[in-house]
Every structure is written in C-alpha cells, then in structure tokens.
CSV table of C-alpha atoms in Angstrom, one decimal:
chain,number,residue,atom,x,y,z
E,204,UNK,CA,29.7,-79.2,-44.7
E,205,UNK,CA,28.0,-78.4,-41.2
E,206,UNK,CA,31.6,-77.0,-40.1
E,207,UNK,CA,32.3,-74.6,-43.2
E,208,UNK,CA,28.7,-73.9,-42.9
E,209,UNK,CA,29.5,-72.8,-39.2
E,210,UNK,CA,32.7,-71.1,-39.6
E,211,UNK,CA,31.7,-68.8,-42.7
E,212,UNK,CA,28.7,-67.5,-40.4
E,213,UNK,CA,31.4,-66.7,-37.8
E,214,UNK,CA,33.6,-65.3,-40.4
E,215,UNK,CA,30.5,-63.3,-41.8
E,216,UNK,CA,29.4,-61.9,-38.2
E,217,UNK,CA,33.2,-61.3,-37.0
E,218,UNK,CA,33.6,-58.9,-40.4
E,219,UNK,CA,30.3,-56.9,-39.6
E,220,UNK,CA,31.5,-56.1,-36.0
E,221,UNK,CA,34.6,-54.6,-37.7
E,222,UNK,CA,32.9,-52.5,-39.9
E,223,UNK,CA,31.0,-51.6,-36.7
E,224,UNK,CA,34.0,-50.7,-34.6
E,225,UNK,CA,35.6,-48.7,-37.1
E,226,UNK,CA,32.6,-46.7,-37.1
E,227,UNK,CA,32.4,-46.0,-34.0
E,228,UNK,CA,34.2,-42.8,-34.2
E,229,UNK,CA,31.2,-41.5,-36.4
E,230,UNK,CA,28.9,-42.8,-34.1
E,231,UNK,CA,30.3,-40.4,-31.2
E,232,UNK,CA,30.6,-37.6,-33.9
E,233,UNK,CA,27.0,-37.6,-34.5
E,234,UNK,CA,25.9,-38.2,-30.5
E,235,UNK,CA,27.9,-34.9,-29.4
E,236,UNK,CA,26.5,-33.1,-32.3
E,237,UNK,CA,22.8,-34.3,-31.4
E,238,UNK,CA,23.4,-33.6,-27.6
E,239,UNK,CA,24.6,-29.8,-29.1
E,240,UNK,CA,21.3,-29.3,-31.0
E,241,UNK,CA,19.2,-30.4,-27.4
E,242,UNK,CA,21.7,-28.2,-25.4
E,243,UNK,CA,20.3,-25.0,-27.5
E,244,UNK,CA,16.8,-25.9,-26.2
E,245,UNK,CA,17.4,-27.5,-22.6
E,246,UNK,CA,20.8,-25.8,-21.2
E,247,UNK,CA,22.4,-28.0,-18.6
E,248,UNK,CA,22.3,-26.3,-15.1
E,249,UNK,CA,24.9,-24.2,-13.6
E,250,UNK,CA,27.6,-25.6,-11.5
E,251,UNK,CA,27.0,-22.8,-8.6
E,252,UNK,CA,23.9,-22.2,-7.9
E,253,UNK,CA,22.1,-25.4,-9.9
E,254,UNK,CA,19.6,-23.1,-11.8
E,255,UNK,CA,19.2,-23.2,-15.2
E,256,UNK,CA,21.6,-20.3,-17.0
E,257,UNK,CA,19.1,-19.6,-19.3
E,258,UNK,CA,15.4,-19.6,-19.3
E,259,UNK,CA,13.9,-22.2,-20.9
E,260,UNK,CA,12.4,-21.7,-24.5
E,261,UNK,CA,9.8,-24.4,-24.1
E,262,UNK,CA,8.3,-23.0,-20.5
E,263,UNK,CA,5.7,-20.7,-20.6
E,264,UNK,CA,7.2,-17.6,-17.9
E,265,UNK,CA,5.1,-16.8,-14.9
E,266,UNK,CA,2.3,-14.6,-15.7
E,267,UNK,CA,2.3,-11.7,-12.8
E,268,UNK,CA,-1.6,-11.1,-12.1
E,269,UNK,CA,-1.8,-7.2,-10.5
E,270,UNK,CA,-3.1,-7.5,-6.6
E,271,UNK,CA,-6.7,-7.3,-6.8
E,272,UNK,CA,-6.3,-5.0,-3.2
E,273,UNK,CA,-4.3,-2.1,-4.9
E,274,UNK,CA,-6.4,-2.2,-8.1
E,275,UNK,CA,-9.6,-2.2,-5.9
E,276,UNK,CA,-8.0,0.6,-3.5
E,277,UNK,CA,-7.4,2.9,-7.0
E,278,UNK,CA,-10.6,2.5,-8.9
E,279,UNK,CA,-12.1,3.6,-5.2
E,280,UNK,CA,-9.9,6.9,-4.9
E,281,UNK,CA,-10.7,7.5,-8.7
E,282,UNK,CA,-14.2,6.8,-9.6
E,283,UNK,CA,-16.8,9.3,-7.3
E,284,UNK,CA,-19.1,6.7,-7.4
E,285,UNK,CA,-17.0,4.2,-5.2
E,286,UNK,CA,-15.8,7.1,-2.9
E,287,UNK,CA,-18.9,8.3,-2.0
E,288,UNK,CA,-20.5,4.5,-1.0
E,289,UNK,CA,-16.7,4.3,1.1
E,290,UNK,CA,-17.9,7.4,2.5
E,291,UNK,CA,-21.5,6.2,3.6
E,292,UNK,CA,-19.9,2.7,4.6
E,293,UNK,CA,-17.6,4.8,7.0
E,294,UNK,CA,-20.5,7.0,8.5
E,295,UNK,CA,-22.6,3.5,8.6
E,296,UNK,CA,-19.6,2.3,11.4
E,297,UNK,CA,-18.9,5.3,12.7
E,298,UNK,CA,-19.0,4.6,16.6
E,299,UNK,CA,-21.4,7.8,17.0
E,300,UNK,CA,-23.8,6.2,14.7
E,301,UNK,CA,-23.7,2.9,15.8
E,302,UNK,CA,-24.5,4.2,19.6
E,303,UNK,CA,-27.4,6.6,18.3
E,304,UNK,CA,-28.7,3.1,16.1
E,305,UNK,CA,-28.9,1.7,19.7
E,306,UNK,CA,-30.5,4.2,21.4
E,307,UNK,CA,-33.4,4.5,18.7
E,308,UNK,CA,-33.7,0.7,19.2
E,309,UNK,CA,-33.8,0.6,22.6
E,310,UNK,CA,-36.2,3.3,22.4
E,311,UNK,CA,-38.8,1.5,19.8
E,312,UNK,CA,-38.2,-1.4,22.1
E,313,UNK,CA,-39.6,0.5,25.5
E,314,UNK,CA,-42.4,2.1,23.6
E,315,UNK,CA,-43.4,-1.8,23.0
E,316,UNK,CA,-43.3,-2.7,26.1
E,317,UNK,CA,-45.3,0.1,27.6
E,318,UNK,CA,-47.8,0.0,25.5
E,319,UNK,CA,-48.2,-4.1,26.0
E,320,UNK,CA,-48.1,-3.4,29.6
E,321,UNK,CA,-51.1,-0.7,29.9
E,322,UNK,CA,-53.6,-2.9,27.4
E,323,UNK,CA,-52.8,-6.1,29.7
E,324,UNK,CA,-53.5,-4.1,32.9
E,325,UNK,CA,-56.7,-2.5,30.7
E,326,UNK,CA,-57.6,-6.2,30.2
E,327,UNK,CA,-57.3,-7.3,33.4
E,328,UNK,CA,-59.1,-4.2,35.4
E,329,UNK,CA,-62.3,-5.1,32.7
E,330,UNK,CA,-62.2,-8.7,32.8
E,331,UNK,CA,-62.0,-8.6,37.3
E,332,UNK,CA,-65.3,-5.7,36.6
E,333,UNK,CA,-66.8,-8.2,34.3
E,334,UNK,CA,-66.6,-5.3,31.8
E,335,UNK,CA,-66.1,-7.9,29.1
E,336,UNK,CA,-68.1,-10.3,29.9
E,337,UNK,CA,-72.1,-10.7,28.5
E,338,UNK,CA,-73.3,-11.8,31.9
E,339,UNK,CA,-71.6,-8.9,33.7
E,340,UNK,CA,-69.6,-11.4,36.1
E,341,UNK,CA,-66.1,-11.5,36.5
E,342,UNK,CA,-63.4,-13.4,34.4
E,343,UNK,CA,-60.8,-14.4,37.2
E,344,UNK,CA,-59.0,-16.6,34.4
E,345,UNK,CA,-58.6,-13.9,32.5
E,346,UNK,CA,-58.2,-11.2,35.0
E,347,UNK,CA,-55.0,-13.5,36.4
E,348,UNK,CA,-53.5,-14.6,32.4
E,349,UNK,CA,-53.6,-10.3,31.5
E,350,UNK,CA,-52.0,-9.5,35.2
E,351,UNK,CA,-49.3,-11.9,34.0
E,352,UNK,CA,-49.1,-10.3,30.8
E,353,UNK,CA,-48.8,-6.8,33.0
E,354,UNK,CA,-45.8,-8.2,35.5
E,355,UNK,CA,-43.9,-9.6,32.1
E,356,UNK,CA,-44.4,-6.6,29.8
E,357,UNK,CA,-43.6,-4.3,32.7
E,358,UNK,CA,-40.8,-6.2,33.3
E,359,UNK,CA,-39.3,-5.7,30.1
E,360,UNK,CA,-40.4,-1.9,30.0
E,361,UNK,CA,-38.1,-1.3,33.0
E,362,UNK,CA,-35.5,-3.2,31.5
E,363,UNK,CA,-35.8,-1.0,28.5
E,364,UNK,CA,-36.7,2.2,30.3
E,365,UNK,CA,-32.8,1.0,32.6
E,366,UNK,CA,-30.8,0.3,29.1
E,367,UNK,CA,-32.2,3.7,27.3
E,368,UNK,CA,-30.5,5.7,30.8
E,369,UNK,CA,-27.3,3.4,30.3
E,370,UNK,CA,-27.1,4.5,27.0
E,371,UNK,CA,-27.8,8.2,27.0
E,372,UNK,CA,-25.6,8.5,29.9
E,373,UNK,CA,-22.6,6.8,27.5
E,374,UNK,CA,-20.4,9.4,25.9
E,375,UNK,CA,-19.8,9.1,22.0
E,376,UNK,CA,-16.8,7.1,21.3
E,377,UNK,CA,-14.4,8.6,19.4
E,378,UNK,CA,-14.1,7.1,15.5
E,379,UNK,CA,-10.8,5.4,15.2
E,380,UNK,CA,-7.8,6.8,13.6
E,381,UNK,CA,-7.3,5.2,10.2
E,382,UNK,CA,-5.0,5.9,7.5
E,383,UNK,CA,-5.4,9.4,5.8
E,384,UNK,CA,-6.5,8.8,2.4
E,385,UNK,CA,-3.8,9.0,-0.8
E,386,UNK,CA,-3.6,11.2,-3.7
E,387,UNK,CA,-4.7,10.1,-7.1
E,388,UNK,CA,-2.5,7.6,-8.6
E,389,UNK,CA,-1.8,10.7,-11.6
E,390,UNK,CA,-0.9,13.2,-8.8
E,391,UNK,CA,3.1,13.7,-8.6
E,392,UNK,CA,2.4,13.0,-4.3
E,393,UNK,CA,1.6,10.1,-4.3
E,394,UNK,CA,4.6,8.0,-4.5
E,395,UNK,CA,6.4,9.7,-1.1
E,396,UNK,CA,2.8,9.2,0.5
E,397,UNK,CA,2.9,6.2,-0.1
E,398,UNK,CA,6.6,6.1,1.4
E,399,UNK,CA,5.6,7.8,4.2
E,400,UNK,CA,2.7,5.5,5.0
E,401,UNK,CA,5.7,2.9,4.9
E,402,UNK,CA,8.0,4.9,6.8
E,403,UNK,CA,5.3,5.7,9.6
E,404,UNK,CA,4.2,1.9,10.0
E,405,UNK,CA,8.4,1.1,10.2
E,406,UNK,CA,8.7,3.4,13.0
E,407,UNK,CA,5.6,3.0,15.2
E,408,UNK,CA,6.9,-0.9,16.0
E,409,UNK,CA,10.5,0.5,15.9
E,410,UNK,CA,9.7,2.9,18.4
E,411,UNK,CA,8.0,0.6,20.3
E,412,UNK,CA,10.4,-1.9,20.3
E,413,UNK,CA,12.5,0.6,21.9
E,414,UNK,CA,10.3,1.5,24.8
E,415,UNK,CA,10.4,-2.2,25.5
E,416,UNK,CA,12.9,-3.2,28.2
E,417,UNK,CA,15.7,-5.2,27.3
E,418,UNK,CA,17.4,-8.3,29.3
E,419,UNK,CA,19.2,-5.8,31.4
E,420,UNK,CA,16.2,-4.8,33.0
E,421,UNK,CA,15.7,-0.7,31.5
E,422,UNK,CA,15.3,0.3,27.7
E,423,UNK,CA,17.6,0.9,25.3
E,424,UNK,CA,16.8,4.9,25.2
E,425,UNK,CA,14.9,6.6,28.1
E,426,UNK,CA,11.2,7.4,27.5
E,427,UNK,CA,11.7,11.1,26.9
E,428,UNK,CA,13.9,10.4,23.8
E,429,UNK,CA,11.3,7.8,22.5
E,430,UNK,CA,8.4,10.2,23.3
E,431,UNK,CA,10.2,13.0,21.4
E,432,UNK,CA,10.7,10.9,18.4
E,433,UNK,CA,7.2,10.1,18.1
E,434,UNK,CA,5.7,13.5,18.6
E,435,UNK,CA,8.6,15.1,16.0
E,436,UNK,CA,7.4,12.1,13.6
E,437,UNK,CA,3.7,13.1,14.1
E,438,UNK,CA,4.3,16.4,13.4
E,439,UNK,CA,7.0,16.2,10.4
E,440,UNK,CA,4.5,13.8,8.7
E,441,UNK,CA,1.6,16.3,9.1
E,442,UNK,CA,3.9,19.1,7.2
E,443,UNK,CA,4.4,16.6,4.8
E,444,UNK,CA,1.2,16.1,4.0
E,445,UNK,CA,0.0,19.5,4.2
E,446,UNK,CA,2.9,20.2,1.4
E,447,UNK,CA,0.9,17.3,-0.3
E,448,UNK,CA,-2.3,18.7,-0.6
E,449,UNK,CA,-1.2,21.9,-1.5
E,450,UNK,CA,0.9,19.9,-4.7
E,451,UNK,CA,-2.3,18.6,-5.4
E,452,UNK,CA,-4.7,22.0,-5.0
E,453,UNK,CA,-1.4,23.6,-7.8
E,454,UNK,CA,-2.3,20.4,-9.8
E,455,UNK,CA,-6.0,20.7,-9.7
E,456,UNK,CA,-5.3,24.6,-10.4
E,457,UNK,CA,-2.5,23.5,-13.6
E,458,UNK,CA,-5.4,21.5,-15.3
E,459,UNK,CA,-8.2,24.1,-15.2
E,460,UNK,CA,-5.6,26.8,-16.0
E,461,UNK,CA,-4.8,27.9,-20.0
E,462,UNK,CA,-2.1,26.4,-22.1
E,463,UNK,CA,-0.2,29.1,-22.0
E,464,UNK,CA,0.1,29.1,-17.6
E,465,UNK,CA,0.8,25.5,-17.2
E,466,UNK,CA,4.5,25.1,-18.1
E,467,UNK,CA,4.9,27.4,-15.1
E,468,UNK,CA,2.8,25.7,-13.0
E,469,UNK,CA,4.2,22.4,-13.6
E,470,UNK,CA,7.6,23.7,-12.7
E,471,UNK,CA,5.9,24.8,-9.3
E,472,UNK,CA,5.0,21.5,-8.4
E,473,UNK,CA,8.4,20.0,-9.3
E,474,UNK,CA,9.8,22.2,-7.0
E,475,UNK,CA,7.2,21.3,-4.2
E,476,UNK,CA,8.0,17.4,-5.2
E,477,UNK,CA,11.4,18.4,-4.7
E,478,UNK,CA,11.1,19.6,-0.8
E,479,UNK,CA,8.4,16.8,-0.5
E,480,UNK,CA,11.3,14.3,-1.1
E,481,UNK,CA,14.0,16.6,1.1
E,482,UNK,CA,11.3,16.1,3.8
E,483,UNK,CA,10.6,12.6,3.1
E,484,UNK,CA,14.3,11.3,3.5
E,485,UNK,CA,14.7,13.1,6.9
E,486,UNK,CA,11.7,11.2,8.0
E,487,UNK,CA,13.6,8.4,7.1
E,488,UNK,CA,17.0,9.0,8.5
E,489,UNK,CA,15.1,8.9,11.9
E,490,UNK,CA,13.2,5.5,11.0
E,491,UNK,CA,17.3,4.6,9.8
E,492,UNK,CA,18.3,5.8,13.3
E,493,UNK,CA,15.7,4.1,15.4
E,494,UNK,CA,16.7,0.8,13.4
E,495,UNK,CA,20.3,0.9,14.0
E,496,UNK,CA,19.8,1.9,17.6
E,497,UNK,CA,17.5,-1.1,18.1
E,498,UNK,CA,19.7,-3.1,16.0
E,499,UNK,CA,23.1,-2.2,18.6
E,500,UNK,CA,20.9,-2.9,21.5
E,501,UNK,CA,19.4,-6.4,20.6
E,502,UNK,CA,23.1,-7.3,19.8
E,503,UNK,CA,24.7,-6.0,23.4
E,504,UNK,CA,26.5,-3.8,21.8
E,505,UNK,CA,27.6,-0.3,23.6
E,506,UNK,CA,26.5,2.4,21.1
E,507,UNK,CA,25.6,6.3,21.3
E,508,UNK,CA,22.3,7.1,21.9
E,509,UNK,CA,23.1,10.4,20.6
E,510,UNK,CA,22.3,9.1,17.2
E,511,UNK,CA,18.0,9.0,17.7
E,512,UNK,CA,18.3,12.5,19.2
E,513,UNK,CA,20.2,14.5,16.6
E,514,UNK,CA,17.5,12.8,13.7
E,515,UNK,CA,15.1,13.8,15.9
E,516,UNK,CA,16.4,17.6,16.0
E,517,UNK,CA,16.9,16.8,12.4
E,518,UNK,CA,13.5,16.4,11.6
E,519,UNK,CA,12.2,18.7,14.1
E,520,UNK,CA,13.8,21.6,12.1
E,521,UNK,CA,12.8,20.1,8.7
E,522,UNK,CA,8.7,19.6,10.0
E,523,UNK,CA,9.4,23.4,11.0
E,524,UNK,CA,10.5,24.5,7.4
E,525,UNK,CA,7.7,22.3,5.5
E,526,UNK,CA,4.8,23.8,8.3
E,527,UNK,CA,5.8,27.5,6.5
E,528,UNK,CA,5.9,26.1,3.3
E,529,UNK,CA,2.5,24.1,3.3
C-alpha cells in the first residue's frame, strides 16, 4: 500500500508540472505584455547617450527660480523709490565724500583736544598759585597730574592739528568708473545694452590678453593696433549709447504724445533700433576679430594681423555715423 501510495503522489505531481510547462508560453505572453505597460511609464535608456528618451511622467521637472540679482537690479531701475536710496548709497561712498567725512572728524577730533589741553594747563597754573585751594597754598599733586594731562592732550592736538594738514593737502579722488546704468526693461534699448555691456567686458580681457607677450618674447599685435582698438571701442560704444538715450527720450515723447502721433513715433524708434543693432554687430565683429586673432596666436599659428585693424576702421567709421545720428 505504502508503494501505490508513493507512486500515485509522483504520478499526481509529475501531471501538475506538465500542465505547468505547457503553460509556460502564456506565462511569457503575459510578462512581455506587463513589462509593455511599465515601459509606457519608465522608458528604458538610450543606447547612445544613456539618458532617458523621454522624460519621466512620475518626476516632478526642475522648477527654474528667476536670479534674485536681475530681479533685484529691475525693481531698482523701475521703482523711484529704490533709485533714489541707490543714488544716496552712491553719494554715501563717493571717494569725495568719504575724504570730506574725514576731514570733519579729524577736525571735531583737534577741537577736543585743544580744548582738554588749555583747561589742564588752566588747572595746573591755579592749582601751582594755590588758586584752588582754601588755604591759599599750592597743590604740587595736582599742579604735576593737570601738567600731564597738558603734555597728553597737547600731544594729541598736534597729532590732530598734523592729520587735518595731511588731509586738506590730499586731492579728491576721483569716483570710480562703474557701469552706466540700463534702460527700463519696457524700453526697445535695452536688449543691445545689455549686449554691449557683454561685448565691452569680452573685449577689455581680449584686448588685454593681446597686449600680453607671448612665449616668443613680443605680443601678438603691436601696442598701437591694441591702443587703437580700445579707444575706437570706447568711442563706438559712446555713440551707441547716445543713439540709446535718444530711443528712449522718442519713447518717453510716444507715451505722453496723442493716439493719433504714436504709430509714427513707434516707427521712429524701430528705425533707431534698427541702426542700434547695425552698430551693435560692428562692435562685435571687432570683439570676433580680437578673439580669432588671440585664438591663432595661442595656437602658433602665422595669421594676418590685418584682420583687428580693418574692424577697427570698421567701427571707427560706424561710431562716426551713429555720433551724427545720436
């Protein structure tokens, strides 16, 4: 009995593992089309680059937070309120006003002094008379601690009275140069300000760069090209702002003007927006042509130098157009 017993349960087991094995194919059928549903939601990376080929449905995307420095810089240039404290701020630190802040100290400071130094002296001629004293005698003690007060405070008033001469004889430091200041954010000069202010930083260390010697032992371009660059630049970007501000007077004019006299003075400022942007991309073919230059010459490379001097004559003639437009 123990052996049928033992053999059916083989028989039994043996007939379930059939019916398993035939499914099998059913099995796979219903993985693949699982692993397609999960596919839709998690994409399997790509075989080039190993990023996803789609973004992922389940991932919250990068929120981009604005830069607090440019929102900052445009609530300043548009509320009055925050230009005007800028303004004081910039008086506050103006090296003329910090130099006259230490002259009135210094001045405060030596009227202290003097005025310590003639009581103790006043002090010590009474208390040597015996001015101060009931009995009429003299007060050595006193006389000697008030002459010491007299050497110290007189001391310090010749200090004082030395420093206030130092100071009077310094001349007024110039305020240094910082950025001119941007249009509104609504005026149509603002974007190619902005440019230029990118262009102008470019070119200052390209320019620079060039002055530099190289391994060789001289520059890549003589000083007198490099000098003429930056003075043309100077100058082309002062037209170019001065064709700026007179966008933005048109502008100021368009709003105050009647309906009627606007749609003529908008199309004056897209013409001026026009030769702003001619102007602009002269600028930048000498930033270009100061690059490449730079470029040829870290490489070793034998190239013309021609190149920085015809942007240069370039923009020379461009700053002189824009000058009698602005």
């Amino acid at each position: 009995m123990g052996q049928q017993g033992r053999r059916r349960d083989f028989g039994e087991l043996s007939a379930k593992l059939e019916k398993h094995i035939e499914k099998l194919p059913d099995y796979a059928v219903r993985a693949q089309e699982k692993l397609q549903k999960v596919q839709k939601y998690f994409p399997p990376a790509d075989q080039a680059g190993g990023k996803p080929a789609r973004p992922n449905p389940l991932q919250r995307p990068p929120v981009r937070r604005p830069d607090m420095t440019a929102s900052l810089s445009s609530m300043a240039s548009q509320v009055p309120a925050f230009a005007e404290a800028r303004a004081r701020w910039d008086r506050w630190n103006h090296p003329a006003a910090k130099l006259e802040r230490r002259k009135r100290r210094t001045s405060k400071a030596l009227t202290l002094w003097i005025i310590l130094t003639i009581l103790c002296g006043i002090v010590t001629v009474a208390a040597a008379l015996g001015w101060i004293s009931p009995t009429h005698a003299a007060m050595m003690p006193q006389a000697i601690t008030a002459f010491a007060g007299v050497v110290i405070f007189g001391t310090f008033s010749v200090r004082s009275g030395m420093k206030l001469r130092e100071l009077k004889r310094t001349p007024i430091p110039a305020a240094p140069a910082g950025p001119p200041p941007l249009p509104p954010a609504r005026s149509a000069a603002r974007e190619p300000m902005e440019r230029l202010a990118e262009c102008e930083a470019s070119l200052t260390e390209l320019l620079r760069q060039l002055s530099v010697p190289s391994s060789l032992g001289a520059p890549p371009v003589s000083e007198v090209s490099v000098a003429d660059a930056r003075q043309t630049a100077t100058e082309a970007a002062a037209a170019l702002r001065g064709l700026a501000a007179r966008i933005q007077a048109i502008e100021r004019g368009r709003d105050s003007a009647p309906a009627r006299e606007q749609a003529a003075l908008d199309a004056a400022v897209r013409k001026l927006r026009e030769q702003l942007d001619d102007g602009l991309e002269g600028y930048r073919g000498l930033v270009a042509a100061a690059g490449h230059l730079l470029a040829a010459a870290g490489d070793g490379l034998v190239t013309s130098k021609q190149a920085l001097t015809d942007a240069t004559d370039r923009l020379a003639g461009l700053a002189m157009a824009l000058r009698e437009l602005s």
